[in-house]
């Protein structure tokens, strides 16, 4: 029991309260990971619970690995039989184990965003749908939300009203699910949906996992969607031994289906819930926490709590106004250079922005200052073309029904198998009711003699490699495929630097297969299967690929910063229209999420925070006047240092923080137009007034338009109210 001395009283309560439901409201930097690890250790070492009866769901694969390693290193606990992983990895294991009850087999492929996009393009072509009329991103988002709500195509109109848009989306959804079924494939949302439906519909399977997982712990519970809630509720509702850890102040993923109500309503979903608040912060000094607390108190959708710390610092968050985005980037680059000169590692510096597009100018500045940087959330290693190509070869060896992978490899490296020949192969497969893998093992009479020979040779290679995949370890198999395809030679003969990099990436991929085999934990009696490796890389996230071994400044969106901490944090582009985003300004729930997003950004910092905004920023190629983020006005001016600098000497003071107890004074200039008013402009469309300068119709209005533009326009050119 001595190991519990490492915990504060609230953490100790989390670790030792094992029976019944417990809600842990864990503020940023409050040691929630430590609480989960010690609770797991307490269950195993003190309560003598078999590790196979414990389920721990983490937010990232990286967090799962860290938890396992710390249990092994600090408590000498074997994690071989312990179920630890993300929702997607846990669901994948369940689906592969229970495929007898499912409409697909255990060797299913997992389609990522790139695979999905390729499928949607085929469906649009088949249904003769114009992408400009039904934007792919919007349609895929609607379908994703349907799956996260456990709505299948046959139930679609029980939950959606019928109109031209929904009828077309329904057709696409049906075709999409049909394609996945024919290819023995699932996307990420399917992993959750099918698991939830399986547990709901099959009493025997539900009983199996309810009895198996006697103790359930869920991290980042505020970011769960309905499907995830349902999975856990079905497993834990009977025994009620569930511990959820989260922070409603850090709920920032509603755009991908997360529902903050899951954590807000937890005390209603289970009986006699014990609620524990972890409010002591071990990361940030008081000066940073005071500013963060002041900001987040403006939200109404939250459990009341306030972070506190024993760490002190005289350095308040610094607020700077720059002339434009180039000066903003130059300022950050110069500050990082100074920190580096004083002995700070680049790994301790983080730049956060609201949208990915903001990274470009910072890349330019860091290049000029000779500072190495890494963009987190850029192209994932496993989504690079050369890696997707070799993975496609591996996927079809495991799942011969995967026509997406077949399309990718049929003519790569180039074999002179053109579109006409490919169509004839597909026709032969369809006429003979076989998959494409089996089709290329046959002489297809409709092909020319040369193409027929090429296709047969290709088929023989696939058949040989499929047999080898059952006989030899993953790394030798991958080496053999790369060698026999002569991929390294293919890229090395090119003078294009991109191709040289692709050659290096393929070599790195071979290393990755070996590392996976060396670290495989699920079954020590035998080597991992190729399907195990493919599953692990399919479920990789941007954060799992964060390389901490190379000294670089990290650049990422605020959404990607969740769970991370850095000594020095630069939060840039703090302007209305960016943060809060223009699409969120006129919706109270979205506005609160944007505020939480900034709160998350501020609480990443261990030593210093720099907040910046610009006087002007280019929007669609033309410079527009910026409006400081309304969130800056919510932070008490005594809690931040507003600094002059050589970039922008004439600092315009921020508007005073609003006193909520005072009735707002309506000035003469606002009697006609007022802040927050909806307007319409013939050219820019719908908008919302952010600031009013002047009187009556002639007032100069700062307006955020729904298309993302920020404009200053005289009132006579707009119409009050939406049209």
GROMACS .gro file of N, CA and C in nm, residues 84-179:
model
  288
   84UNK      N    1  -0.587  -0.296  -2.286
   84UNK     CA    2  -0.562  -0.152  -2.285
   84UNK      C    3  -0.553  -0.104  -2.429
   85UNK      N    4  -0.627  -0.002  -2.464
   85UNK     CA    5  -0.619   0.049  -2.600
   85UNK      C    6  -0.724   0.155  -2.627
   86UNK      N    7  -0.722   0.207  -2.747
   86UNK     CA    8  -0.823   0.304  -2.787
   86UNK      C    9  -0.956   0.232  -2.814
   87UNK      N   10  -1.063   0.309  -2.825
   87UNK     CA   11  -1.191   0.249  -2.859
   87UNK      C   12  -1.180   0.168  -2.988
   88UNK      N   13  -1.111   0.225  -3.088
   88UNK     CA   14  -1.104   0.159  -3.218
   88UNK      C   15  -1.024   0.028  -3.211
   89UNK      N   16  -0.916   0.028  -3.135
   89UNK     CA   17  -0.836  -0.095  -3.126
   89UNK      C   18  -0.910  -0.202  -3.046
   90UNK      N   19  -0.978  -0.162  -2.938
   90UNK     CA   20  -1.055  -0.257  -2.858
   90UNK      C   21  -1.169  -0.316  -2.941
   91UNK      N   22  -1.240  -0.229  -3.015
   91UNK     CA   23  -1.351  -0.276  -3.098
   91UNK      C   24  -1.303  -0.369  -3.209
   92UNK      N   25  -1.187  -0.339  -3.266
   92UNK     CA   26  -1.132  -0.426  -3.371
   92UNK      C   27  -1.106  -0.566  -3.316
   93UNK      N   28  -1.050  -0.574  -3.196
   93UNK     CA   29  -1.025  -0.705  -3.134
   93UNK      C   30  -1.155  -0.782  -3.111
   94UNK      N   31  -1.257  -0.711  -3.065
   94UNK     CA   32  -1.385  -0.778  -3.040
   94UNK      C   33  -1.446  -0.827  -3.171
   95UNK      N   34  -1.445  -0.743  -3.274
   95UNK     CA   35  -1.505  -0.780  -3.403
   95UNK      C   36  -1.432  -0.898  -3.467
   96UNK      N   37  -1.300  -0.899  -3.459
   96UNK     CA   38  -1.226  -1.011  -3.517
   96UNK      C   39  -1.255  -1.141  -3.440
   97UNK      N   40  -1.275  -1.129  -3.308
   97UNK     CA   41  -1.302  -1.248  -3.227
   97UNK      C   42  -1.444  -1.300  -3.246
   98UNK      N   43  -1.537  -1.210  -3.281
   98UNK     CA   44  -1.679  -1.249  -3.288
   98UNK      C   45  -1.732  -1.246  -3.431
   99UNK      N   46  -1.646  -1.269  -3.529
   99UNK     CA   47  -1.690  -1.254  -3.669
   99UNK      C   48  -1.795  -1.357  -3.710
  100UNK      N   49  -1.814  -1.464  -3.630
  100UNK     CA   50  -1.920  -1.562  -3.660
  100UNK      C   51  -2.059  -1.498  -3.657
  101UNK      N   52  -2.071  -1.389  -3.581
  101UNK     CA   53  -2.201  -1.324  -3.565
  101UNK      C   54  -2.214  -1.199  -3.653
  102UNK      N   55  -2.118  -1.179  -3.743
  102UNK     CA   56  -2.112  -1.053  -3.817
  102UNK      C   57  -2.114  -1.076  -3.969
  103UNK      N   58  -2.151  -0.973  -4.045
  103UNK     CA   59  -2.161  -0.988  -4.192
  103UNK      C   60  -2.027  -0.970  -4.263
  104UNK      N   61  -1.918  -0.998  -4.196
  104UNK     CA   62  -1.785  -0.990  -4.256
  104UNK      C   63  -1.695  -1.087  -4.183
  105UNK      N   64  -1.578  -1.113  -4.241
  105UNK     CA   65  -1.486  -1.210  -4.181
  105UNK      C   66  -1.377  -1.139  -4.101
  106UNK      N   67  -1.304  -1.216  -4.021
  106UNK     CA   68  -1.206  -1.159  -3.929
  106UNK      C   69  -1.089  -1.091  -3.999
  107UNK      N   70  -1.067  -1.121  -4.127
  107UNK     CA   71  -0.954  -1.060  -4.198
  107UNK      C   72  -0.995  -0.933  -4.272
  108UNK      N   73  -1.098  -0.864  -4.221
  108UNK     CA   74  -1.145  -0.741  -4.288
  108UNK      C   75  -1.036  -0.634  -4.294
  109UNK      N   76  -1.042  -0.553  -4.400
  109UNK     CA   77  -0.953  -0.437  -4.413
  109UNK      C   78  -1.015  -0.319  -4.338
  110UNK      N   79  -0.929  -0.227  -4.294
  110UNK     CA   80  -0.976  -0.104  -4.230
  110UNK      C   81  -0.944   0.012  -4.323
  111UNK      N   82  -1.046   0.077  -4.373
  111UNK     CA   83  -1.028   0.187  -4.469
  111UNK      C   84  -1.006   0.319  -4.395
  112UNK      N   85  -0.901   0.390  -4.436
  112UNK     CA   86  -0.876   0.524  -4.379
  112UNK      C   87  -0.939   0.630  -4.467
  113UNK      N   88  -0.910   0.757  -4.439
  113UNK     CA   89  -0.972   0.868  -4.512
  113UNK      C   90  -0.942   0.863  -4.661
  114UNK      N   91  -0.818   0.826  -4.695
  114UNK     CA   92  -0.780   0.821  -4.836
  114UNK      C   93  -0.856   0.710  -4.908
  115UNK      N   94  -0.868   0.595  -4.843
  115UNK     CA   95  -0.946   0.484  -4.900
  115UNK      C   96  -1.092   0.525  -4.919
  116UNK      N   97  -1.148   0.591  -4.818
  116UNK     CA   98  -1.287   0.635  -4.825
  116UNK      C   99  -1.309   0.728  -4.944
  117UNK      N  100  -1.217   0.822  -4.959
  117UNK     CA  101  -1.230   0.919  -5.068
  117UNK      C  102  -1.232   0.848  -5.204
  118UNK      N  103  -1.147   0.748  -5.220
  118UNK     CA  104  -1.143   0.672  -5.346
  118UNK      C  105  -1.276   0.600  -5.370
  119UNK      N  106  -1.334   0.546  -5.264
  119UNK     CA  107  -1.462   0.476  -5.278
  119UNK      C  108  -1.573   0.574  -5.315
  120UNK      N  109  -1.577   0.687  -5.248
  120UNK     CA  110  -1.679   0.787  -5.277
  120UNK      C  111  -1.672   0.835  -5.423
  121UNK      N  112  -1.551   0.850  -5.473
  121UNK     CA  113  -1.535   0.893  -5.613
  121UNK      C  114  -1.598   0.791  -5.708
  122UNK      N  115  -1.578   0.662  -5.679
  122UNK     CA  116  -1.639   0.557  -5.762
  122UNK      C  117  -1.792   0.564  -5.754
  123UNK      N  118  -1.843   0.587  -5.634
  123UNK     CA  119  -1.988   0.592  -5.615
  123UNK      C  120  -2.048   0.714  -5.685
  124UNK      N  121  -1.981   0.828  -5.675
  124UNK     CA  122  -2.030   0.949  -5.742
  124UNK      C  123  -2.038   0.925  -5.893
  125UNK      N  124  -1.936   0.858  -5.945
  125UNK     CA  125  -1.933   0.830  -6.089
  125UNK      C  126  -2.046   0.734  -6.126
  126UNK      N  127  -2.066   0.631  -6.045
  126UNK     CA  128  -2.170   0.531  -6.072
  126UNK      C  129  -2.310   0.593  -6.067
  127UNK      N  130  -2.333   0.680  -5.967
  127UNK     CA  131  -2.466   0.740  -5.949
  127UNK      C  132  -2.482   0.871  -6.026
  128UNK      N  133  -2.375   0.910  -6.099
  128UNK     CA  134  -2.375   1.035  -6.178
  128UNK      C  135  -2.408   1.156  -6.090
  129UNK      N  136  -2.335   1.165  -5.980
  129UNK     CA  137  -2.353   1.276  -5.885
  129UNK      C  138  -2.238   1.375  -5.903
  130UNK      N  139  -2.272   1.503  -5.911
  130UNK     CA  140  -2.171   1.608  -5.926
  130UNK      C  141  -2.112   1.643  -5.789
  131UNK      N  142  -1.979   1.630  -5.772
  131UNK     CA  143  -1.916   1.662  -5.643
  131UNK      C  144  -1.943   1.805  -5.597
  132UNK      N  145  -1.957   1.898  -5.693
  132UNK     CA  146  -1.979   2.037  -5.653
  132UNK      C  147  -2.118   2.056  -5.591
  133UNK      N  148  -2.212   1.969  -5.629
  133UNK     CA  149  -2.347   1.977  -5.572
  133UNK      C  150  -2.355   1.907  -5.437
  134UNK      N  151  -2.273   1.804  -5.420
  134UNK     CA  152  -2.272   1.728  -5.296
  134UNK      C  153  -2.126   1.712  -5.251
  135UNK      N  154  -2.070   1.817  -5.187
  135UNK     CA  155  -1.928   1.814  -5.148
  135UNK      C  156  -1.894   1.688  -5.069
  136UNK      N  157  -1.789   1.623  -5.112
  136UNK     CA  158  -1.752   1.494  -5.054
  136UNK      C  159  -1.731   1.504  -4.903
  137UNK      N  160  -1.665   1.611  -4.860
  137UNK     CA  161  -1.637   1.625  -4.717
  137UNK      C  162  -1.766   1.634  -4.635
  138UNK      N  163  -1.863   1.709  -4.689
  138UNK     CA  164  -1.990   1.725  -4.618
  138UNK      C  165  -2.067   1.593  -4.614
  139UNK      N  166  -2.071   1.524  -4.727
  139UNK     CA  167  -2.145   1.397  -4.734
  139UNK      C  168  -2.081   1.293  -4.642
  140UNK      N  169  -1.948   1.283  -4.644
  140UNK     CA  170  -1.881   1.184  -4.560
  140UNK      C  171  -1.902   1.216  -4.412
  141UNK      N  172  -1.910   1.346  -4.379
  141UNK     CA  173  -1.936   1.387  -4.241
  141UNK      C  174  -2.076   1.346  -4.197
  142UNK      N  175  -2.174   1.365  -4.286
  142UNK     CA  176  -2.311   1.325  -4.255
  142UNK      C  177  -2.318   1.174  -4.231
  143UNK      N  178  -2.255   1.097  -4.318
  143UNK     CA  179  -2.257   0.951  -4.305
  143UNK      C  180  -2.186   0.907  -4.177
  144UNK      N  181  -2.074   0.974  -4.146
  144UNK     CA  182  -2.002   0.944  -4.021
  144UNK      C  183  -2.091   0.968  -3.900
  145UNK      N  184  -2.164   1.080  -3.901
  145UNK     CA  185  -2.253   1.111  -3.789
  145UNK      C  186  -2.366   1.010  -3.776
  146UNK      N  187  -2.415   0.961  -3.891
  146UNK     CA  188  -2.519   0.858  -3.887
  146UNK      C  189  -2.466   0.732  -3.820
  147UNK      N  190  -2.345   0.692  -3.856
  147UNK     CA  191  -2.287   0.571  -3.798
  147UNK      C  192  -2.261   0.589  -3.648
  148UNK      N  193  -2.210   0.707  -3.611
  148UNK     CA  194  -2.184   0.732  -3.469
  148UNK      C  195  -2.313   0.736  -3.388
  149UNK      N  196  -2.425   0.760  -3.457
  149UNK     CA  197  -2.557   0.757  -3.391
  149UNK      C  198  -2.624   0.621  -3.407
  150UNK      N  199  -2.549   0.524  -3.463
  150UNK     CA  200  -2.596   0.386  -3.485
  150UNK      C  201  -2.715   0.380  -3.580
  151UNK      N  202  -2.716   0.469  -3.678
  151UNK     CA  203  -2.822   0.471  -3.779
  151UNK      C  204  -2.768   0.409  -3.907
  152UNK      N  205  -2.821   0.294  -3.944
  152UNK     CA  206  -2.781   0.225  -4.066
  152UNK      C  207  -2.867   0.274  -4.184
  153UNK      N  208  -2.825   0.244  -4.307
  153UNK     CA  209  -2.900   0.294  -4.423
  153UNK      C  210  -3.049   0.261  -4.419
  154UNK      N  211  -3.083   0.139  -4.373
  154UNK     CA  212  -3.225   0.100  -4.373
  154UNK      C  213  -3.308   0.178  -4.271
  155UNK      N  214  -3.240   0.243  -4.173
  155UNK     CA  215  -3.311   0.322  -4.072
  155UNK      C  216  -3.301   0.472  -4.099
  156UNK      N  217  -3.237   0.508  -4.207
  156UNK     CA  218  -3.199   0.647  -4.232
  156UNK      C  219  -3.316   0.744  -4.218
  157UNK      N  220  -3.427   0.714  -4.284
  157UNK     CA  221  -3.538   0.810  -4.286
  157UNK      C  222  -3.628   0.801  -4.162
  158UNK      N  223  -3.593   0.713  -4.069
  158UNK     CA  224  -3.660   0.715  -3.939
  158UNK      C  225  -3.606   0.829  -3.853
  159UNK      N  226  -3.488   0.880  -3.893
  159UNK     CA  227  -3.423   0.985  -3.814
  159UNK      C  228  -3.390   1.110  -3.895
  160UNK      N  229  -3.414   1.108  -4.026
  160UNK     CA  230  -3.382   1.222  -4.112
  160UNK      C  231  -3.503   1.255  -4.199
  161UNK      N  232  -3.534   1.382  -4.211
  161UNK     CA  233  -3.647   1.421  -4.296
  161UNK      C  234  -3.608   1.404  -4.443
  162UNK      N  235  -3.708   1.378  -4.526
  162UNK     CA  236  -3.683   1.352  -4.667
  162UNK      C  237  -3.680   1.482  -4.747
  163UNK      N  238  -3.571   1.505  -4.816
  163UNK     CA  239  -3.560   1.615  -4.913
  163UNK      C  240  -3.456   1.573  -5.016
  164UNK      N  241  -3.430   1.660  -5.111
  164UNK     CA  242  -3.340   1.624  -5.222
  164UNK      C  243  -3.201   1.588  -5.170
  165UNK      N  244  -3.150   1.665  -5.074
  165UNK     CA  245  -3.015   1.641  -5.022
  165UNK      C  246  -3.009   1.507  -4.948
  166UNK      N  247  -3.103   1.486  -4.854
  166UNK     CA  248  -3.097   1.363  -4.773
  166UNK      C  249  -3.123   1.239  -4.858
  167UNK      N  250  -3.209   1.251  -4.959
  167UNK     CA  251  -3.235   1.135  -5.046
  167UNK      C  252  -3.108   1.094  -5.122
  168UNK      N  253  -3.033   1.195  -5.166
  168UNK     CA  254  -2.908   1.165  -5.238
  168UNK      C  255  -2.803   1.109  -5.143
  169UNK      N  256  -2.791   1.167  -5.025
  169UNK     CA  257  -2.696   1.117  -4.926
  169UNK      C  258  -2.730   0.972  -4.889
  170UNK      N  259  -2.860   0.944  -4.878
  170UNK     CA  260  -2.904   0.808  -4.846
  170UNK      C  261  -2.859   0.709  -4.954
  171UNK      N  262  -2.871   0.749  -5.081
  171UNK     CA  263  -2.826   0.662  -5.191
  171UNK      C  264  -2.675   0.636  -5.181
  172UNK      N  265  -2.602   0.743  -5.153
  172UNK     CA  266  -2.456   0.730  -5.141
  172UNK      C  267  -2.422   0.638  -5.023
  173UNK      N  268  -2.489   0.659  -4.910
  173UNK     CA  269  -2.465   0.578  -4.790
  173UNK      C  270  -2.490   0.431  -4.819
  174UNK      N  271  -2.600   0.399  -4.886
  174UNK     CA  272  -2.633   0.260  -4.921
  174UNK      C  273  -2.524   0.199  -5.010
  175UNK      N  274  -2.484   0.274  -5.113
  175UNK     CA  275  -2.381   0.224  -5.206
  175UNK      C  276  -2.248   0.207  -5.134
  176UNK      N  277  -2.219   0.300  -5.044
  176UNK     CA  278  -2.093   0.296  -4.970
  176UNK      C  279  -2.086   0.171  -4.882
  177UNK      N  280  -2.193   0.144  -4.808
  177UNK     CA  281  -2.195   0.025  -4.723
  177UNK      C  282  -2.193  -0.103  -4.805
  178UNK      N  283  -2.258  -0.100  -4.922
  178UNK     CA  284  -2.257  -0.215  -5.012
  178UNK      C  285  -2.115  -0.242  -5.060
  179UNK      N  286  -2.042  -0.136  -5.097
  179UNK     CA  287  -1.904  -0.150  -5.144
  179UNK      C  288  -1.817  -0.208  -5.033
   0.00000   0.00000   0.00000
